[in-house]
CSV table of C-alpha atoms in Angstrom, one decimal:
chain,number,residue,atom,x,y,z
A,20,LEU,CA,64.1,-66.1,20.9
A,21,ALA,CA,60.8,-66.5,19.2
A,22,LYS,CA,61.3,-67.5,15.6
A,23,THR,CA,58.8,-66.3,13.0
A,24,THR,CA,57.6,-68.0,9.8
A,25,GLN,CA,55.9,-66.1,7.0
A,26,PRO,CA,55.0,-67.0,3.3
A,27,ILE,CA,57.9,-66.0,1.0
A,28,SER,CA,55.6,-64.2,-1.4
A,29,MET,CA,52.0,-63.3,-2.2
A,30,ASP,CA,50.3,-61.7,-5.2
A,31,SER,CA,47.2,-59.6,-5.1
A,32,TYR,CA,45.2,-57.2,-7.3
A,33,GLU,CA,44.5,-53.6,-6.7
A,34,GLY,CA,41.5,-52.9,-4.5
A,35,GLN,CA,41.6,-56.3,-2.8
A,36,GLU,CA,42.2,-57.0,0.9
A,37,VAL,CA,45.4,-58.8,1.7
A,38,ASN,CA,46.1,-60.9,4.7
A,39,ILE,CA,49.6,-62.0,5.6
A,40,THR,CA,49.9,-64.5,8.4
A,41,CYS,CA,53.0,-65.0,10.6
A,42,SER,CA,53.6,-68.0,12.9
A,43,HIS,CA,55.4,-67.5,16.1
A,44,ASN,CA,54.8,-70.7,18.1
A,45,ASN,CA,57.2,-70.0,21.0
A,46,ILE,CA,56.1,-66.4,21.7
A,47,ALA,CA,56.8,-65.4,25.3
A,48,THR,CA,54.4,-63.7,27.7
A,49,ASN,CA,56.2,-60.3,27.4
A,50,ASP,CA,56.5,-60.4,23.6
A,51,TYR,CA,54.7,-58.0,21.3
A,52,ILE,CA,54.2,-58.6,17.6
A,53,THR,CA,55.3,-55.8,15.3
A,54,TRP,CA,55.1,-55.5,11.5
A,55,TYR,CA,57.4,-53.6,9.3
A,56,GLN,CA,57.2,-52.6,5.6
A,57,GLN,CA,60.2,-52.2,3.3
A,58,PHE,CA,60.4,-50.7,-0.1
A,59,PRO,CA,63.4,-51.3,-2.4
A,60,SER,CA,66.5,-49.2,-1.4
A,61,GLN,CA,64.9,-48.1,1.8
A,62,GLY,CA,65.1,-49.3,5.4
A,63,PRO,CA,62.0,-51.0,6.9
A,64,ARG,CA,59.4,-48.8,8.5
A,65,PHE,CA,57.0,-49.5,11.3
A,66,ILE,CA,53.4,-50.3,10.3
A,67,ILE,CA,51.6,-51.7,13.4
A,68,GLN,CA,52.1,-53.4,16.7
A,69,GLY,CA,49.9,-55.5,19.0
A,70,TYR,CA,49.8,-57.8,22.0
A,71,LYS,CA,46.5,-59.5,21.7
A,72,THR,CA,43.1,-59.4,19.9
A,73,LYS,CA,42.8,-56.7,17.3
A,74,VAL,CA,44.7,-53.4,16.6
A,75,THR,CA,43.8,-51.0,13.8
A,76,ASN,CA,45.4,-47.9,12.6
A,77,GLU,CA,45.2,-45.8,9.4
A,78,VAL,CA,47.3,-48.2,7.4
A,79,ALA,CA,46.5,-51.7,8.5
A,80,SER,CA,44.8,-54.0,11.0
A,81,LEU,CA,46.5,-56.7,13.1
A,82,PHE,CA,44.7,-59.8,14.3
A,83,ILE,CA,46.1,-61.9,17.1
A,84,PRO,CA,44.2,-65.0,18.4
A,85,ALA,CA,44.0,-65.8,22.0
A,86,ASP,CA,46.9,-68.3,22.0
A,87,ARG,CA,49.1,-65.6,20.3
A,88,LYS,CA,51.0,-68.3,18.3
A,89,SER,CA,50.2,-66.5,15.1
A,90,SER,CA,49.2,-63.0,13.8
A,91,THR,CA,47.7,-61.7,10.7
A,92,LEU,CA,48.4,-58.4,9.1
A,93,SER,CA,45.5,-57.1,7.0
A,94,LEU,CA,45.9,-54.4,4.4
A,95,PRO,CA,42.5,-53.1,3.1
A,96,ARG,CA,42.1,-52.3,-0.6
A,97,VAL,CA,45.7,-52.5,-1.6
A,98,SER,CA,47.2,-50.3,-4.3
A,99,LEU,CA,50.3,-50.7,-6.5
A,100,SER,CA,52.2,-48.6,-4.0
A,101,ASP,CA,51.7,-51.4,-1.3
A,102,THR,CA,54.1,-53.6,-3.2
A,103,ALA,CA,56.9,-54.2,-0.7
A,104,VAL,CA,58.4,-56.7,1.7
A,105,TYR,CA,56.5,-57.2,4.9
A,106,TYR,CA,58.3,-58.4,8.1
A,107,CYS,CA,56.8,-59.8,11.2
A,108,LEU,CA,58.9,-59.4,14.3
A,109,VAL,CA,58.3,-60.8,17.8
A,110,ASP,CA,59.7,-58.2,20.2
A,111,GLY,CA,59.9,-58.7,23.9
A,112,SER,CA,62.2,-59.2,26.8
A,113,ALA,CA,65.2,-60.2,24.8
A,114,ARG,CA,67.3,-57.3,23.6
A,115,GLN,CA,68.3,-59.1,20.4
A,116,LEU,CA,65.8,-58.5,17.5
A,117,THR,CA,65.9,-61.1,14.8
A,118,PHE,CA,63.8,-60.7,11.7
A,119,GLY,CA,62.5,-63.5,9.6
A,120,SER,CA,62.8,-63.6,5.8
A,121,GLY,CA,59.7,-61.5,5.2
A,122,THR,CA,56.9,-61.7,2.7
A,123,GLN,CA,57.2,-60.1,-0.7
A,124,LEU,CA,53.8,-58.7,-1.6
A,125,THR,CA,53.2,-57.9,-5.2
A,126,VAL,CA,50.1,-55.9,-6.1
A,127,LEU,CA,49.1,-56.3,-9.7
A,128,PRO,CA,47.0,-53.8,-11.7
B,28,ASP,CA,60.3,-37.4,13.5
B,29,VAL,CA,63.2,-39.7,14.3
B,30,LYS,CA,66.0,-39.5,11.9
B,31,VAL,CA,68.6,-42.3,11.5
B,32,THR,CA,71.4,-41.2,9.1
B,33,GLN,CA,73.9,-43.5,7.5
B,34,SER,CA,77.0,-41.7,6.3
B,35,SER,CA,77.2,-43.3,2.9
B,36,ARG,CA,74.5,-44.6,0.5
B,37,TYR,CA,77.0,-46.5,-1.7
B,38,LEU,CA,80.5,-47.6,-0.9
B,39,VAL,CA,83.1,-49.5,-3.0
B,40,LYS,CA,86.1,-50.9,-1.2
B,41,ARG,CA,88.9,-53.3,-2.0
B,42,THR,CA,89.5,-56.7,-0.3
B,43,GLY,CA,91.6,-56.3,2.8
B,44,GLU,CA,90.7,-52.7,3.4
B,45,LYS,CA,89.4,-51.5,6.8
B,46,VAL,CA,85.9,-50.2,6.4
B,47,PHE,CA,83.9,-47.9,8.7
B,48,LEU,CA,80.2,-47.6,8.4
B,49,GLU,CA,78.7,-44.7,10.4
B,50,CYS,CA,75.2,-44.3,11.8
B,51,VAL,CA,73.8,-41.3,13.7
B,52,GLN,CA,70.4,-41.0,15.3
B,53,ASP,CA,68.9,-37.7,16.6
B,54,MET,CA,66.4,-38.9,19.1
B,55,ASP,CA,68.5,-39.8,22.1
B,56,HIS,CA,67.7,-43.5,21.7
B,57,GLU,CA,69.5,-45.9,23.9
B,58,ASN,CA,69.4,-48.9,21.6
B,59,MET,CA,71.1,-49.2,18.2
B,60,PHE,CA,71.5,-52.0,15.8
B,61,TRP,CA,73.4,-53.1,12.7
B,62,TYR,CA,71.9,-55.5,10.2
B,63,ARG,CA,72.9,-56.8,6.9
B,64,GLN,CA,70.4,-57.6,4.2
B,65,ASP,CA,71.0,-60.1,1.4
B,66,PRO,CA,68.5,-61.4,-1.3
B,67,GLY,CA,66.5,-64.3,0.1
B,68,LEU,CA,68.0,-64.0,3.6
B,69,GLY,CA,66.1,-61.1,5.0
B,70,LEU,CA,67.7,-58.9,7.7
B,71,ARG,CA,70.4,-60.5,9.8
B,72,LEU,CA,71.5,-58.9,13.0
B,73,ILE,CA,75.3,-58.3,13.2
B,74,TYR,CA,75.7,-56.4,16.5
B,75,PHE,CA,73.6,-54.2,18.8
B,76,SER,CA,74.2,-51.8,21.6
B,77,TYR,CA,71.9,-50.8,24.4
B,78,ASP,CA,74.1,-48.1,25.9
B,79,VAL,CA,77.3,-46.1,25.3
B,80,LYS,CA,80.3,-48.5,25.2
B,81,MET,CA,78.0,-51.5,25.5
B,82,LYS,CA,77.7,-54.0,22.7
B,83,GLU,CA,76.4,-57.5,22.2
B,84,LYS,CA,76.9,-59.9,19.3
B,85,GLY,CA,74.0,-60.7,17.0
B,86,ASP,CA,73.5,-63.6,14.8
B,87,ILE,CA,76.4,-63.0,12.4
B,88,PRO,CA,79.2,-61.0,14.1
B,89,GLU,CA,82.2,-62.8,12.5
B,90,GLY,CA,84.3,-60.4,10.5
B,91,TYR,CA,82.8,-57.3,12.1
B,92,SER,CA,83.3,-55.1,15.2
B,93,VAL,CA,81.4,-52.1,16.5
B,94,SER,CA,82.0,-48.9,18.4
B,95,ARG,CA,79.6,-46.8,20.5
B,96,GLU,CA,81.6,-43.9,22.1
B,97,LYS,CA,78.7,-41.5,22.0
B,98,LYS,CA,75.0,-42.2,22.5
B,99,GLU,CA,74.0,-40.9,19.1
B,100,ARG,CA,76.6,-42.7,17.0
B,101,PHE,CA,77.1,-46.4,16.3
B,102,SER,CA,79.9,-47.5,14.0
B,103,LEU,CA,80.3,-50.8,12.2
B,104,ILE,CA,83.8,-51.8,11.4
B,105,LEU,CA,85.0,-54.3,8.9
B,106,GLU,CA,88.6,-55.0,10.0
B,107,SER,CA,89.6,-56.6,6.7
B,108,ALA,CA,86.9,-56.4,4.1
B,109,SER,CA,86.2,-59.5,2.0
B,110,THR,CA,84.0,-60.1,-1.0
B,111,ASN,CA,81.4,-62.0,1.0
B,112,GLN,CA,80.8,-58.9,3.0
B,113,THR,CA,79.3,-57.2,-0.1
B,114,SER,CA,75.8,-56.4,1.1
B,115,MET,CA,73.3,-53.8,2.1
B,116,TYR,CA,73.9,-52.6,5.7
B,117,LEU,CA,71.1,-51.2,7.7
B,118,CYS,CA,71.3,-49.3,11.0
B,119,ALA,CA,68.4,-48.9,13.3
B,120,SER,CA,67.7,-47.3,16.7
B,121,ARG,CA,64.9,-47.3,19.2
B,122,LYS,CA,64.0,-45.9,22.6
B,123,GLY,CA,64.7,-48.0,25.7
B,124,ALA,CA,66.6,-48.3,28.8
B,125,GLY,CA,68.7,-51.3,29.9
B,126,GLY,CA,67.4,-53.3,27.0
B,127,ALA,CA,63.9,-53.6,28.3
B,128,SER,CA,62.5,-51.7,25.3
B,129,TYR,CA,59.8,-53.8,23.9
B,130,ASN,CA,56.8,-51.9,22.6
B,131,SER,CA,59.1,-49.3,21.1
B,132,PRO,CA,59.4,-49.4,17.3
B,133,LEU,CA,62.7,-49.6,15.4
B,134,HIS,CA,63.7,-46.7,13.2
B,135,PHE,CA,65.9,-47.5,10.3
B,136,GLY,CA,68.3,-45.6,8.1
B,137,ASN,CA,68.1,-46.0,4.4
B,138,GLY,CA,71.1,-48.3,4.2
B,139,THR,CA,74.6,-48.4,2.9
B,140,ARG,CA,75.2,-50.6,-0.1
B,141,LEU,CA,78.8,-51.9,0.2
B,142,THR,CA,80.6,-53.5,-2.6
B,143,VAL,CA,83.9,-55.2,-1.9
B,144,THR,CA,86.0,-56.0,-5.0
């Protein structure tokens, strides 16, 4: 099972771009990289998923280098409501899905 | 929109009680999961199921069991609740067949906060 490593916490200011990097050195060929966002007292919710290069949706972008051993979630122009815990998950041929400890993002006014 | 419903938002039980946490999903998903979440430890997988009556242990199955008699329902059972099982419990489901369900996002319920006294 691919283990992920993320920073425990990050602070940012409103309007800035935030990049959260996740390391997954033993990612397998069939694995996808998925990011989830969790607010207090709620379950995590899906943000974005990718396999390689760059993926963008209305919420975020995901950058994955050619070796796929890391990935970066980019949140453009964050607001206070983006304060949450962000989880990186490597998801592939294994049925078991193990989350890392996540990154607590705090957006300051 | 997928809905994953956990039967209780808050639950208080006494040590030694048998506790049932229920989870129901409405999208005919094959895969269902139970996690617990504790401060500083993230989400830890307790059990998962990829089909009716099928189950597999996750990272921390000790003290728990599960039941999946119907596709839409996945129950977590604490046979004899202990204070170290006080936690937030999260249920999730996702589409898939036979476990090969990568590329399908997880859908979570809003959790059950269990306190064992």
